[in-house]
Amino acid sequence: MNLTLRQLKIFEAVARCLSYTRASKELHLTQPAVSMQVKQLEESAGLPLFEQIGKRVFLTEAGQEMAHYARSVLDTLQEADQVFDEMRGMERGCLRIAVASTANYFVPRLLAAFCQRYPAVKVSLDVTNREGLLNALADNEVDLVIMGKPPDSMDLLAEIFMDNPLVVIASPQHPLAGEKNIPLQRLQEETFLIREQGSGTRSATERFFIDRDLSLSSAMEMSSSEAIKQGVEAGLGLGLLSLHTLEMELTLKRLVLLDVQELPILRKWYVMYRTGKRLSMVAQKFREFVLEESQSILDLPTLS
Ligand code: PGA
């Protein structure tokens, strides 16, 4: 059926008022204009929609069907309008974020506080390592990313919102546990459990040691901070991880921090997005929320 939205609106008014005169007044149109639109609609339906008996206007059977469908189309459009209004006013919308595996130790707490404030917001959270995040940014798959230092190779708008100290951990039974002021060189004699290639923690650690002409020659690679913590606890070696992944183990004293000269490695957490990306209202709000409120919402362990 070939019809216009304007015909549908006019038809709906006449069907509701059962009067051309009243419908024309309501629509601020002339009566012939209203009759013409209804006539065209009847032509495209191939059936009469109204019948006039005496002075009264009635819907035909086809008219009653058309009234039902017209109302449902117009209601659906109104609903869409409301959704867009809400999106503009930020009550709804979908937030697509991707965060570094290390940031996943605190980002869910931020999301919980954000969703409490904006309950109709839908969230899609992807957790991956630094390399995965850079791919997601390059392919424009996400609104915002939370990770360590932004790469030079991509045009990004990146803002710091929190410190991210990388610390050395050991099992409480390790011979170095409790020692003060351990020289950095001493770590070269130890086996280290390190993150996989592509991890930001790993690249920051490597850079730190290379810059000081040192290297961690005995290393065992593990693909998550969880695996490293379990391995260190079991006595496989030492680990170098973000302090933010260690809250529970330090509280329960399953792991201890080593007091090593020149450490911790001082990294920062950034919230970032591609230059030129048009952030949705929800994404803009979340970005502001992270920048302004994460420190007060997250009660993360600190070194001082
Ligand atoms: P991760 O951390 O890739 O080691 O989880 C990301 C980062 O620190 O940038």
PDB file of C-alpha atoms and ligand atoms in Angstrom:
ATOM      1  CA  MET A   1       0.000   0.000   0.000  1.00  0.00           C
ATOM      2  CA  ASN A   2       1.328   3.340  -1.019  1.00  0.00           C
ATOM      3  CA  LEU A   3       0.527   5.971   1.612  1.00  0.00           C
ATOM      4  CA  THR A   4       2.108   8.897   3.368  1.00  0.00           C
ATOM      5  CA  LEU A   5       2.491   9.605   7.047  1.00  0.00           C
ATOM      6  CA  ARG A   6       0.523  12.811   6.524  1.00  0.00           C
ATOM      7  CA  GLN A   7      -2.442  10.811   5.129  1.00  0.00           C
ATOM      8  CA  LEU A   8      -2.255   8.465   8.078  1.00  0.00           C
ATOM      9  CA  LYS A   9      -2.290  11.319  10.609  1.00  0.00           C
ATOM     10  CA  ILE A  10      -5.230  13.005   8.872  1.00  0.00           C
ATOM     11  CA  PHE A  11      -7.130   9.738   8.629  1.00  0.00           C
ATOM     12  CA  GLU A  12      -6.533   9.024  12.321  1.00  0.00           C
ATOM     13  CA  ALA A  13      -7.924  12.446  13.296  1.00  0.00           C
ATOM     14  CA  VAL A  14     -11.071  12.016  11.192  1.00  0.00           C
ATOM     15  CA  ALA A  15     -11.552   8.455  12.476  1.00  0.00           C
ATOM     16  CA  ARG A  16     -11.237   9.623  16.067  1.00  0.00           C
ATOM     17  CA  CYS A  17     -13.483  12.705  15.680  1.00  0.00           C
ATOM     18  CA  LEU A  18     -15.853  11.046  13.202  1.00  0.00           C
ATOM     19  CA  SER A  19     -16.186  14.511  11.714  1.00  0.00           C
ATOM     20  CA  TYR A  20     -14.305  16.190   8.877  1.00  0.00           C
ATOM     21  CA  THR A  21     -15.023  19.609  10.344  1.00  0.00           C
ATOM     22  CA  ARG A  22     -13.620  18.835  13.774  1.00  0.00           C
ATOM     23  CA  ALA A  23     -10.623  16.982  12.346  1.00  0.00           C
ATOM     24  CA  SER A  24      -9.775  19.930  10.054  1.00  0.00           C
ATOM     25  CA  LYS A  25      -9.895  22.327  13.005  1.00  0.00           C
ATOM     26  CA  GLU A  26      -7.678  20.090  15.101  1.00  0.00           C
ATOM     27  CA  LEU A  27      -5.168  19.781  12.269  1.00  0.00           C
ATOM     28  CA  HIS A  28      -5.384  23.463  11.231  1.00  0.00           C
ATOM     29  CA  LEU A  29      -6.248  22.441   7.673  1.00  0.00           C
ATOM     30  CA  THR A  30      -9.134  23.266   5.380  1.00  0.00           C
ATOM     31  CA  GLN A  31     -11.903  20.721   5.111  1.00  0.00           C
ATOM     32  CA  PRO A  32     -11.326  20.081   1.347  1.00  0.00           C
ATOM     33  CA  ALA A  33      -7.633  19.391   2.092  1.00  0.00           C
ATOM     34  CA  VAL A  34      -8.618  16.809   4.713  1.00  0.00           C
ATOM     35  CA  SER A  35     -11.208  15.168   2.400  1.00  0.00           C
ATOM     36  CA  MET A  36      -8.634  15.028  -0.415  1.00  0.00           C
ATOM     37  CA  GLN A  37      -6.064  13.220   1.760  1.00  0.00           C
ATOM     38  CA  VAL A  38      -8.667  10.725   2.989  1.00  0.00           C
ATOM     39  CA  LYS A  39      -9.788  10.117  -0.583  1.00  0.00           C
ATOM     40  CA  GLN A  40      -6.224   9.397  -1.679  1.00  0.00           C
ATOM     41  CA  LEU A  41      -5.796   7.000   1.212  1.00  0.00           C
ATOM     42  CA  GLU A  42      -9.008   5.208   0.246  1.00  0.00           C
ATOM     43  CA  GLU A  43      -7.681   4.911  -3.300  1.00  0.00           C
ATOM     44  CA  SER A  44      -4.452   3.341  -2.209  1.00  0.00           C
ATOM     45  CA  ALA A  45      -6.310   0.997   0.187  1.00  0.00           C
ATOM     46  CA  GLY A  46      -8.690   0.135  -2.657  1.00  0.00           C
ATOM     47  CA  LEU A  47     -11.614   0.269  -0.223  1.00  0.00           C
ATOM     48  CA  PRO A  48     -13.862   2.986   1.229  1.00  0.00           C
ATOM     49  CA  LEU A  49     -12.831   3.877   4.777  1.00  0.00           C
ATOM     50  CA  PHE A  50     -15.733   6.129   5.758  1.00  0.00           C
ATOM     51  CA  GLU A  51     -19.435   6.238   4.951  1.00  0.00           C
ATOM     52  CA  GLN A  52     -21.714   9.186   5.475  1.00  0.00           C
ATOM     53  CA  ILE A  53     -25.298   8.435   6.511  1.00  0.00           C
ATOM     54  CA  GLY A  54     -27.345  11.568   6.852  1.00  0.00           C
ATOM     55  CA  LYS A  55     -25.027  14.043   8.553  1.00  0.00           C
ATOM     56  CA  ARG A  56     -23.066  11.447  10.469  1.00  0.00           C
ATOM     57  CA  VAL A  57     -19.744   9.939   9.460  1.00  0.00           C
ATOM     58  CA  PHE A  58     -19.033   6.254  10.195  1.00  0.00           C
ATOM     59  CA  LEU A  59     -15.989   4.058   9.723  1.00  0.00           C
ATOM     60  CA  THR A  60     -16.524   1.171   7.331  1.00  0.00           C
ATOM     61  CA  GLU A  61     -15.158  -2.234   8.310  1.00  0.00           C
ATOM     62  CA  ALA A  62     -11.987  -1.471   6.301  1.00  0.00           C
ATOM     63  CA  GLY A  63     -11.910   1.948   8.025  1.00  0.00           C
ATOM     64  CA  GLN A  64     -11.930   0.269  11.444  1.00  0.00           C
ATOM     65  CA  GLU A  65      -8.989  -1.923  10.422  1.00  0.00           C
ATOM     66  CA  MET A  66      -7.137   1.084   9.041  1.00  0.00           C
ATOM     67  CA  ALA A  67      -7.810   3.024  12.271  1.00  0.00           C
ATOM     68  CA  HIS A  68      -6.275   0.195  14.260  1.00  0.00           C
ATOM     69  CA  TYR A  69      -3.103   0.114  12.128  1.00  0.00           C
ATOM     70  CA  ALA A  70      -2.846   3.901  11.890  1.00  0.00           C
ATOM     71  CA  ARG A  71      -2.935   4.182  15.686  1.00  0.00           C
ATOM     72  CA  SER A  72      -0.309   1.543  16.089  1.00  0.00           C
ATOM     73  CA  VAL A  73       2.040   3.195  13.525  1.00  0.00           C
ATOM     74  CA  LEU A  74       1.585   6.615  15.124  1.00  0.00           C
ATOM     75  CA  ASP A  75       2.045   5.208  18.645  1.00  0.00           C
ATOM     76  CA  THR A  76       5.266   3.499  17.581  1.00  0.00           C
ATOM     77  CA  LEU A  77       6.573   6.732  16.095  1.00  0.00           C
ATOM     78  CA  GLN A  78       5.699   8.589  19.262  1.00  0.00           C
ATOM     79  CA  GLU A  79       7.548   5.968  21.278  1.00  0.00           C
ATOM     80  CA  ALA A  80      10.618   6.405  19.053  1.00  0.00           C
ATOM     81  CA  ASP A  81      10.383  10.154  19.616  1.00  0.00           C
ATOM     82  CA  GLN A  82      10.357   9.606  23.374  1.00  0.00           C
ATOM     83  CA  VAL A  83      13.384   7.325  23.163  1.00  0.00           C
ATOM     84  CA  PHE A  84      15.328   9.968  21.209  1.00  0.00           C
ATOM     85  CA  ASP A  85      14.268  12.643  23.685  1.00  0.00           C
ATOM     86  CA  GLU A  86      15.488  10.487  26.535  1.00  0.00           C
ATOM     87  CA  MET A  87      18.745   9.803  24.709  1.00  0.00           C
ATOM     88  CA  ARG A  88      19.275  13.519  24.211  1.00  0.00           C
ATOM     89  CA  GLY A  89      18.493  13.991  27.879  1.00  0.00           C
ATOM     90  CA  MET A  90      20.836  11.084  28.709  1.00  0.00           C
ATOM     91  CA  GLU A  91      18.404   8.752  30.447  1.00  0.00           C
ATOM     92  CA  ARG A  92      18.908   6.006  27.906  1.00  0.00           C
ATOM     93  CA  GLY A  93      21.464   4.789  25.425  1.00  0.00           C
ATOM     94  CA  CYS A  94      24.173   2.212  25.127  1.00  0.00           C
ATOM     95  CA  LEU A  95      27.696   2.647  26.452  1.00  0.00           C
ATOM     96  CA  ARG A  96      30.311   0.571  24.660  1.00  0.00           C
ATOM     97  CA  ILE A  97      33.586   0.495  26.518  1.00  0.00           C
ATOM     98  CA  ALA A  98      36.661  -1.671  26.420  1.00  0.00           C
ATOM     99  CA  VAL A  99      39.141  -1.815  29.267  1.00  0.00           C
ATOM    100  CA  ALA A 100      42.551  -3.314  29.920  1.00  0.00           C
ATOM    101  CA  SER A 101      42.432  -6.645  31.723  1.00  0.00           C
ATOM    102  CA  THR A 102      44.225  -4.920  34.587  1.00  0.00           C
ATOM    103  CA  ALA A 103      41.592  -2.156  34.758  1.00  0.00           C
ATOM    104  CA  ASN A 104      38.877  -4.768  35.071  1.00  0.00           C
ATOM    105  CA  TYR A 105      39.777  -4.973  38.758  1.00  0.00           C
ATOM    106  CA  PHE A 106      38.110  -1.612  39.363  1.00  0.00           C
ATOM    107  CA  VAL A 107      36.025  -0.622  36.302  1.00  0.00           C
ATOM    108  CA  PRO A 108      32.978  -2.760  37.299  1.00  0.00           C
ATOM    109  CA  ARG A 109      32.727  -0.680  40.498  1.00  0.00           C
ATOM    110  CA  LEU A 110      32.687   2.507  38.435  1.00  0.00           C
ATOM    111  CA  LEU A 111      30.046   1.044  36.132  1.00  0.00           C
ATOM    112  CA  ALA A 112      27.883   0.028  39.081  1.00  0.00           C
ATOM    113  CA  ALA A 113      27.909   3.598  40.437  1.00  0.00           C
ATOM    114  CA  PHE A 114      27.261   5.034  36.956  1.00  0.00           C
ATOM    115  CA  CYS A 115      24.346   2.651  36.263  1.00  0.00           C
ATOM    116  CA  GLN A 116      22.824   3.446  39.629  1.00  0.00           C
ATOM    117  CA  ARG A 117      22.715   7.084  38.581  1.00  0.00           C
ATOM    118  CA  TYR A 118      21.446   6.310  35.046  1.00  0.00           C
ATOM    119  CA  PRO A 119      19.475   3.045  35.406  1.00  0.00           C
ATOM    120  CA  ALA A 120      18.215   2.896  31.795  1.00  0.00           C
ATOM    121  CA  VAL A 121      21.720   2.921  30.308  1.00  0.00           C
ATOM    122  CA  LYS A 122      22.813  -0.353  28.718  1.00  0.00           C
ATOM    123  CA  VAL A 123      26.469  -1.246  29.035  1.00  0.00           C
ATOM    124  CA  SER A 124      28.656  -3.388  26.856  1.00  0.00           C
ATOM    125  CA  LEU A 125      32.060  -4.032  28.447  1.00  0.00           C
ATOM    126  CA  ASP A 126      34.922  -5.724  26.656  1.00  0.00           C
ATOM    127  CA  VAL A 127      37.960  -6.774  28.673  1.00  0.00           C
ATOM    128  CA  THR A 128      41.176  -7.405  26.800  1.00  0.00           C
ATOM    129  CA  ASN A 129      44.859  -6.575  26.877  1.00  0.00           C
ATOM    130  CA  ARG A 130      46.454  -3.418  25.516  1.00  0.00           C
ATOM    131  CA  GLU A 131      46.922  -4.831  22.028  1.00  0.00           C
ATOM    132  CA  GLY A 132      43.251  -5.867  21.847  1.00  0.00           C
ATOM    133  CA  LEU A 133      42.227  -2.368  22.948  1.00  0.00           C
ATOM    134  CA  LEU A 134      44.306  -0.703  20.275  1.00  0.00           C
ATOM    135  CA  ASN A 135      42.626  -2.921  17.659  1.00  0.00           C
ATOM    136  CA  ALA A 136      39.169  -2.059  19.008  1.00  0.00           C
ATOM    137  CA  LEU A 137      40.041   1.659  18.765  1.00  0.00           C
ATOM    138  CA  ALA A 138      41.443   1.277  15.254  1.00  0.00           C
ATOM    139  CA  ASP A 139      38.261  -0.527  14.103  1.00  0.00           C
ATOM    140  CA  ASN A 140      35.976   2.003  15.821  1.00  0.00           C
ATOM    141  CA  GLU A 141      34.294  -0.784  17.786  1.00  0.00           C
ATOM    142  CA  VAL A 142      34.016   1.090  21.070  1.00  0.00           C
ATOM    143  CA  ASP A 143      33.146   4.527  22.407  1.00  0.00           C
ATOM    144  CA  LEU A 144      35.757   4.727  25.133  1.00  0.00           C
ATOM    145  CA  VAL A 145      38.774   2.790  26.279  1.00  0.00           C
ATOM    146  CA  ILE A 146      40.416   2.666  29.695  1.00  0.00           C
ATOM    147  CA  MET A 147      44.058   1.658  29.698  1.00  0.00           C
ATOM    148  CA  GLY A 148      47.648   2.742  30.365  1.00  0.00           C
ATOM    149  CA  LYS A 149      49.751   5.128  28.315  1.00  0.00           C
ATOM    150  CA  PRO A 150      48.181   6.005  24.917  1.00  0.00           C
ATOM    151  CA  PRO A 151      50.270   4.915  21.927  1.00  0.00           C
ATOM    152  CA  ASP A 152      51.988   7.530  19.743  1.00  0.00           C
ATOM    153  CA  SER A 153      50.822   5.703  16.616  1.00  0.00           C
ATOM    154  CA  MET A 154      47.155   6.714  16.887  1.00  0.00           C
ATOM    155  CA  ASP A 155      45.359  10.047  17.141  1.00  0.00           C
ATOM    156  CA  LEU A 156      43.603   9.849  20.498  1.00  0.00           C
ATOM    157  CA  LEU A 157      42.104  12.167  23.066  1.00  0.00           C
ATOM    158  CA  ALA A 158      43.456  10.703  26.278  1.00  0.00           C
ATOM    159  CA  GLU A 159      43.074  12.003  29.822  1.00  0.00           C
ATOM    160  CA  ILE A 160      44.624  10.754  33.034  1.00  0.00           C
ATOM    161  CA  PHE A 161      42.253   9.955  35.868  1.00  0.00           C
ATOM    162  CA  MET A 162      44.297   7.907  38.350  1.00  0.00           C
ATOM    163  CA  ASP A 163      47.759   6.588  39.265  1.00  0.00           C
ATOM    164  CA  ASN A 164      48.620   3.007  38.363  1.00  0.00           C
ATOM    165  CA  PRO A 165      51.669   1.872  40.334  1.00  0.00           C
ATOM    166  CA  LEU A 166      53.299  -1.390  39.226  1.00  0.00           C
ATOM    167  CA  VAL A 167      54.782  -3.254  42.197  1.00  0.00           C
ATOM    168  CA  VAL A 168      56.819  -6.383  42.831  1.00  0.00           C
ATOM    169  CA  ILE A 169      55.002  -9.166  44.649  1.00  0.00           C
ATOM    170  CA  ALA A 170      56.251 -12.284  46.394  1.00  0.00           C
ATOM    171  CA  SER A 171      54.836 -15.045  48.527  1.00  0.00           C
ATOM    172  CA  PRO A 172      55.218 -14.269  52.254  1.00  0.00           C
ATOM    173  CA  GLN A 173      57.698 -17.170  52.487  1.00  0.00           C
ATOM    174  CA  HIS A 174      60.036 -15.752  49.820  1.00  0.00           C
ATOM    175  CA  PRO A 175      63.578 -14.992  51.109  1.00  0.00           C
ATOM    176  CA  LEU A 176      63.256 -11.351  49.973  1.00  0.00           C
ATOM    177  CA  ALA A 177      59.955 -10.810  51.804  1.00  0.00           C
ATOM    178  CA  GLY A 178      60.429  -8.224  54.555  1.00  0.00           C
ATOM    179  CA  GLU A 179      63.847  -7.073  53.285  1.00  0.00           C
ATOM    180  CA  LYS A 180      64.330  -3.324  53.040  1.00  0.00           C
ATOM    181  CA  ASN A 181      65.590  -1.315  50.090  1.00  0.00           C
ATOM    182  CA  ILE A 182      66.375  -4.228  47.767  1.00  0.00           C
ATOM    183  CA  PRO A 183      68.647  -3.075  44.896  1.00  0.00           C
ATOM    184  CA  LEU A 184      66.953  -3.269  41.501  1.00  0.00           C
ATOM    185  CA  GLN A 185      69.855  -5.362  40.102  1.00  0.00           C
ATOM    186  CA  ARG A 186      69.117  -8.031  42.702  1.00  0.00           C
ATOM    187  CA  LEU A 187      65.837  -8.821  40.866  1.00  0.00           C
ATOM    188  CA  GLN A 188      67.809 -10.093  37.889  1.00  0.00           C
ATOM    189  CA  GLU A 189      68.681 -13.196  39.892  1.00  0.00           C
ATOM    190  CA  GLU A 190      65.012 -14.053  40.398  1.00  0.00           C
ATOM    191  CA  THR A 191      62.492 -15.875  38.230  1.00  0.00           C
ATOM    192  CA  PHE A 192      59.676 -13.533  37.197  1.00  0.00           C
ATOM    193  CA  LEU A 193      56.150 -14.440  36.162  1.00  0.00           C
ATOM    194  CA  ILE A 194      55.327 -11.963  33.414  1.00  0.00           C
ATOM    195  CA  ARG A 195      52.239 -11.147  31.365  1.00  0.00           C
ATOM    196  CA  GLU A 196      51.764 -12.161  27.719  1.00  0.00           C
ATOM    197  CA  GLN A 197      53.017 -10.193  24.692  1.00  0.00           C
ATOM    198  CA  GLY A 198      50.514  -7.413  23.981  1.00  0.00           C
ATOM    199  CA  SER A 199      49.980  -6.615  27.673  1.00  0.00           C
ATOM    200  CA  GLY A 200      50.564  -3.004  28.732  1.00  0.00           C
ATOM    201  CA  THR A 201      51.912  -4.143  32.093  1.00  0.00           C
ATOM    202  CA  ARG A 202      54.451  -6.278  30.281  1.00  0.00           C
ATOM    203  CA  SER A 203      55.619  -3.579  27.865  1.00  0.00           C
ATOM    204  CA  ALA A 204      55.908  -1.006  30.675  1.00  0.00           C
ATOM    205  CA  THR A 205      57.981  -3.450  32.741  1.00  0.00           C
ATOM    206  CA  GLU A 206      60.273  -4.282  29.818  1.00  0.00           C
ATOM    207  CA  ARG A 207      60.779  -0.617  29.005  1.00  0.00           C
ATOM    208  CA  PHE A 208      61.581   0.163  32.644  1.00  0.00           C
ATOM    209  CA  PHE A 209      64.317  -2.473  32.833  1.00  0.00           C
ATOM    210  CA  ILE A 210      65.758  -1.768  29.354  1.00  0.00           C
ATOM    211  CA  ASP A 211      66.017   1.955  30.230  1.00  0.00           C
ATOM    212  CA  ARG A 212      68.232   0.923  33.165  1.00  0.00           C
ATOM    213  CA  ASP A 213      70.303  -1.562  31.163  1.00  0.00           C
ATOM    214  CA  LEU A 214      68.833  -4.444  33.098  1.00  0.00           C
ATOM    215  CA  SER A 215      66.768  -7.433  32.038  1.00  0.00           C
ATOM    216  CA  LEU A 216      64.625 -10.083  33.653  1.00  0.00           C
ATOM    217  CA  SER A 217      66.310 -13.028  32.037  1.00  0.00           C
ATOM    218  CA  SER A 218      64.485 -15.811  33.821  1.00  0.00           C
ATOM    219  CA  ALA A 219      60.850 -15.265  33.005  1.00  0.00           C
ATOM    220  CA  MET A 220      57.760 -17.426  32.836  1.00  0.00           C
ATOM    221  CA  GLU A 221      54.950 -16.083  30.673  1.00  0.00           C
ATOM    222  CA  MET A 222      51.336 -16.146  31.898  1.00  0.00           C
ATOM    223  CA  SER A 223      48.319 -14.721  30.149  1.00  0.00           C
ATOM    224  CA  SER A 224      46.524 -13.090  33.077  1.00  0.00           C
ATOM    225  CA  SER A 225      47.188 -11.273  36.332  1.00  0.00           C
ATOM    226  CA  GLU A 226      45.169 -13.993  38.091  1.00  0.00           C
ATOM    227  CA  ALA A 227      47.532 -16.711  36.837  1.00  0.00           C
ATOM    228  CA  ILE A 228      50.532 -14.651  37.931  1.00  0.00           C
ATOM    229  CA  LYS A 229      49.133 -14.094  41.410  1.00  0.00           C
ATOM    230  CA  GLN A 230      48.377 -17.799  41.838  1.00  0.00           C
ATOM    231  CA  GLY A 231      51.856 -18.690  40.576  1.00  0.00           C
ATOM    232  CA  VAL A 232      53.602 -16.210  42.896  1.00  0.00           C
ATOM    233  CA  GLU A 233      51.535 -17.421  45.829  1.00  0.00           C
ATOM    234  CA  ALA A 234      52.540 -21.001  44.998  1.00  0.00           C
ATOM    235  CA  GLY A 235      56.214 -19.978  45.044  1.00  0.00           C
ATOM    236  CA  LEU A 236      56.926 -20.163  41.294  1.00  0.00           C
ATOM    237  CA  GLY A 237      58.688 -16.807  41.341  1.00  0.00           C
ATOM    238  CA  LEU A 238      58.116 -13.055  41.707  1.00  0.00           C
ATOM    239  CA  GLY A 239      55.566 -10.961  39.851  1.00  0.00           C
ATOM    240  CA  LEU A 240      55.321  -7.344  38.736  1.00  0.00           C
ATOM    241  CA  LEU A 241      51.707  -6.217  38.558  1.00  0.00           C
ATOM    242  CA  SER A 242      49.483  -3.198  38.988  1.00  0.00           C
ATOM    243  CA  LEU A 243      48.719  -2.557  42.641  1.00  0.00           C
ATOM    244  CA  HIS A 244      45.062  -2.457  41.600  1.00  0.00           C
ATOM    245  CA  THR A 245      44.996  -6.179  40.892  1.00  0.00           C
ATOM    246  CA  LEU A 246      46.233  -7.068  44.384  1.00  0.00           C
ATOM    247  CA  GLU A 247      43.676  -5.702  46.800  1.00  0.00           C
ATOM    248  CA  MET A 248      42.356  -9.044  48.031  1.00  0.00           C
ATOM    249  CA  GLU A 249      45.674 -10.935  48.223  1.00  0.00           C
ATOM    250  CA  LEU A 250      47.370  -8.114  50.143  1.00  0.00           C
ATOM    251  CA  THR A 251      44.460  -7.822  52.588  1.00  0.00           C
ATOM    252  CA  LEU A 252      44.477 -11.582  53.166  1.00  0.00           C
ATOM    253  CA  LYS A 253      48.298 -11.527  53.353  1.00  0.00           C
ATOM    254  CA  ARG A 254      48.593 -14.204  50.697  1.00  0.00           C
ATOM    255  CA  LEU A 255      51.097 -11.990  48.889  1.00  0.00           C
ATOM    256  CA  VAL A 256      53.493  -9.305  50.070  1.00  0.00           C
ATOM    257  CA  LEU A 257      54.991  -6.271  48.339  1.00  0.00           C
ATOM    258  CA  LEU A 258      58.762  -6.176  48.045  1.00  0.00           C
ATOM    259  CA  ASP A 259      60.559  -2.971  48.965  1.00  0.00           C
ATOM    260  CA  VAL A 260      62.714  -2.507  45.834  1.00  0.00           C
ATOM    261  CA  GLN A 261      64.777   0.586  44.998  1.00  0.00           C
ATOM    262  CA  GLU A 262      63.366   2.756  42.177  1.00  0.00           C
ATOM    263  CA  LEU A 263      60.037   0.940  42.335  1.00  0.00           C
ATOM    264  CA  PRO A 264      57.078   1.165  41.922  1.00  0.00           C
ATOM    265  CA  ILE A 265      56.932   1.813  38.176  1.00  0.00           C
ATOM    266  CA  LEU A 266      54.712   4.875  38.033  1.00  0.00           C
ATOM    267  CA  ARG A 267      52.049   4.441  35.377  1.00  0.00           C
ATOM    268  CA  LYS A 268      48.767   6.266  34.960  1.00  0.00           C
ATOM    269  CA  TRP A 269      45.250   5.232  33.988  1.00  0.00           C
ATOM    270  CA  TYR A 270      43.776   7.019  30.995  1.00  0.00           C
ATOM    271  CA  VAL A 271      40.280   7.272  29.583  1.00  0.00           C
ATOM    272  CA  MET A 272      40.514   7.791  25.825  1.00  0.00           C
ATOM    273  CA  TYR A 273      38.763   7.840  22.456  1.00  0.00           C
ATOM    274  CA  ARG A 274      39.655   8.392  18.815  1.00  0.00           C
ATOM    275  CA  THR A 275      40.069  11.968  17.649  1.00  0.00           C
ATOM    276  CA  GLY A 276      37.074  12.805  15.455  1.00  0.00           C
ATOM    277  CA  LYS A 277      34.773  10.313  17.144  1.00  0.00           C
ATOM    278  CA  ARG A 278      31.374  11.782  17.976  1.00  0.00           C
ATOM    279  CA  LEU A 279      30.731  10.566  21.485  1.00  0.00           C
ATOM    280  CA  SER A 280      27.117   9.798  22.354  1.00  0.00           C
ATOM    281  CA  MET A 281      25.632  11.648  25.329  1.00  0.00           C
ATOM    282  CA  VAL A 282      26.031   8.506  27.455  1.00  0.00           C
ATOM    283  CA  ALA A 283      29.692   8.140  26.512  1.00  0.00           C
ATOM    284  CA  GLN A 284      30.344  11.819  27.261  1.00  0.00           C
ATOM    285  CA  LYS A 285      28.726  11.461  30.674  1.00  0.00           C
ATOM    286  CA  PHE A 286      30.703   8.341  31.465  1.00  0.00           C
ATOM    287  CA  ARG A 287      33.951  10.040  30.464  1.00  0.00           C
ATOM    288  CA  GLU A 288      33.166  12.981  32.781  1.00  0.00           C
ATOM    289  CA  PHE A 289      32.130  10.565  35.501  1.00  0.00           C
ATOM    290  CA  VAL A 290      35.439   8.685  35.289  1.00  0.00           C
ATOM    291  CA  LEU A 291      37.479  11.885  35.304  1.00  0.00           C
ATOM    292  CA  GLU A 292      35.621  13.527  38.150  1.00  0.00           C
ATOM    293  CA  GLU A 293      34.443  10.753  40.413  1.00  0.00           C
ATOM    294  CA  SER A 294      36.587   7.639  40.129  1.00  0.00           C
ATOM    295  CA  GLN A 295      38.965   8.705  42.906  1.00  0.00           C
ATOM    296  CA  SER A 296      36.143   9.121  45.391  1.00  0.00           C
ATOM    297  CA  ILE A 297      34.203   6.004  44.335  1.00  0.00           C
ATOM    298  CA  LEU A 298      37.157   3.619  44.229  1.00  0.00           C
ATOM    299  CA  ASP A 299      38.810   2.958  47.504  1.00  0.00           C
ATOM    300  CA  LEU A 300      41.865   1.377  45.936  1.00  0.00           C
ATOM    301  CA  PRO A 301      45.059   0.438  47.781  1.00  0.00           C
ATOM    302  CA  THR A 302      47.717   3.129  47.734  1.00  0.00           C
ATOM    303  CA  LEU A 303      51.403   2.903  48.558  1.00  0.00           C
ATOM    304  CA  SER A 304      51.648   5.881  50.882  1.00  0.00           C
TER     305      SER A 304
HETATM  306  P1  PGA B   1      47.270  -4.883  30.526  1.00  0.00           P
HETATM  307  O1  PGA B   1      47.194  -3.384  31.010  1.00  0.00           O
HETATM  308  O2  PGA B   1      47.258  -4.935  29.016  1.00  0.00           O
HETATM  309  O3  PGA B   1      48.592  -5.357  31.064  1.00  0.00           O
HETATM  310  O4  PGA B   1      46.115  -5.567  31.209  1.00  0.00           O
HETATM  311  C1  PGA B   1      47.003  -2.396  30.091  1.00  0.00           C
HETATM  312  C2  PGA B   1      47.790  -1.170  30.349  1.00  0.00           C
HETATM  313  O5  PGA B   1      48.356  -1.018  31.447  1.00  0.00           O
HETATM  314  O6  PGA B   1      47.817  -0.375  29.403  1.00  0.00           O
END
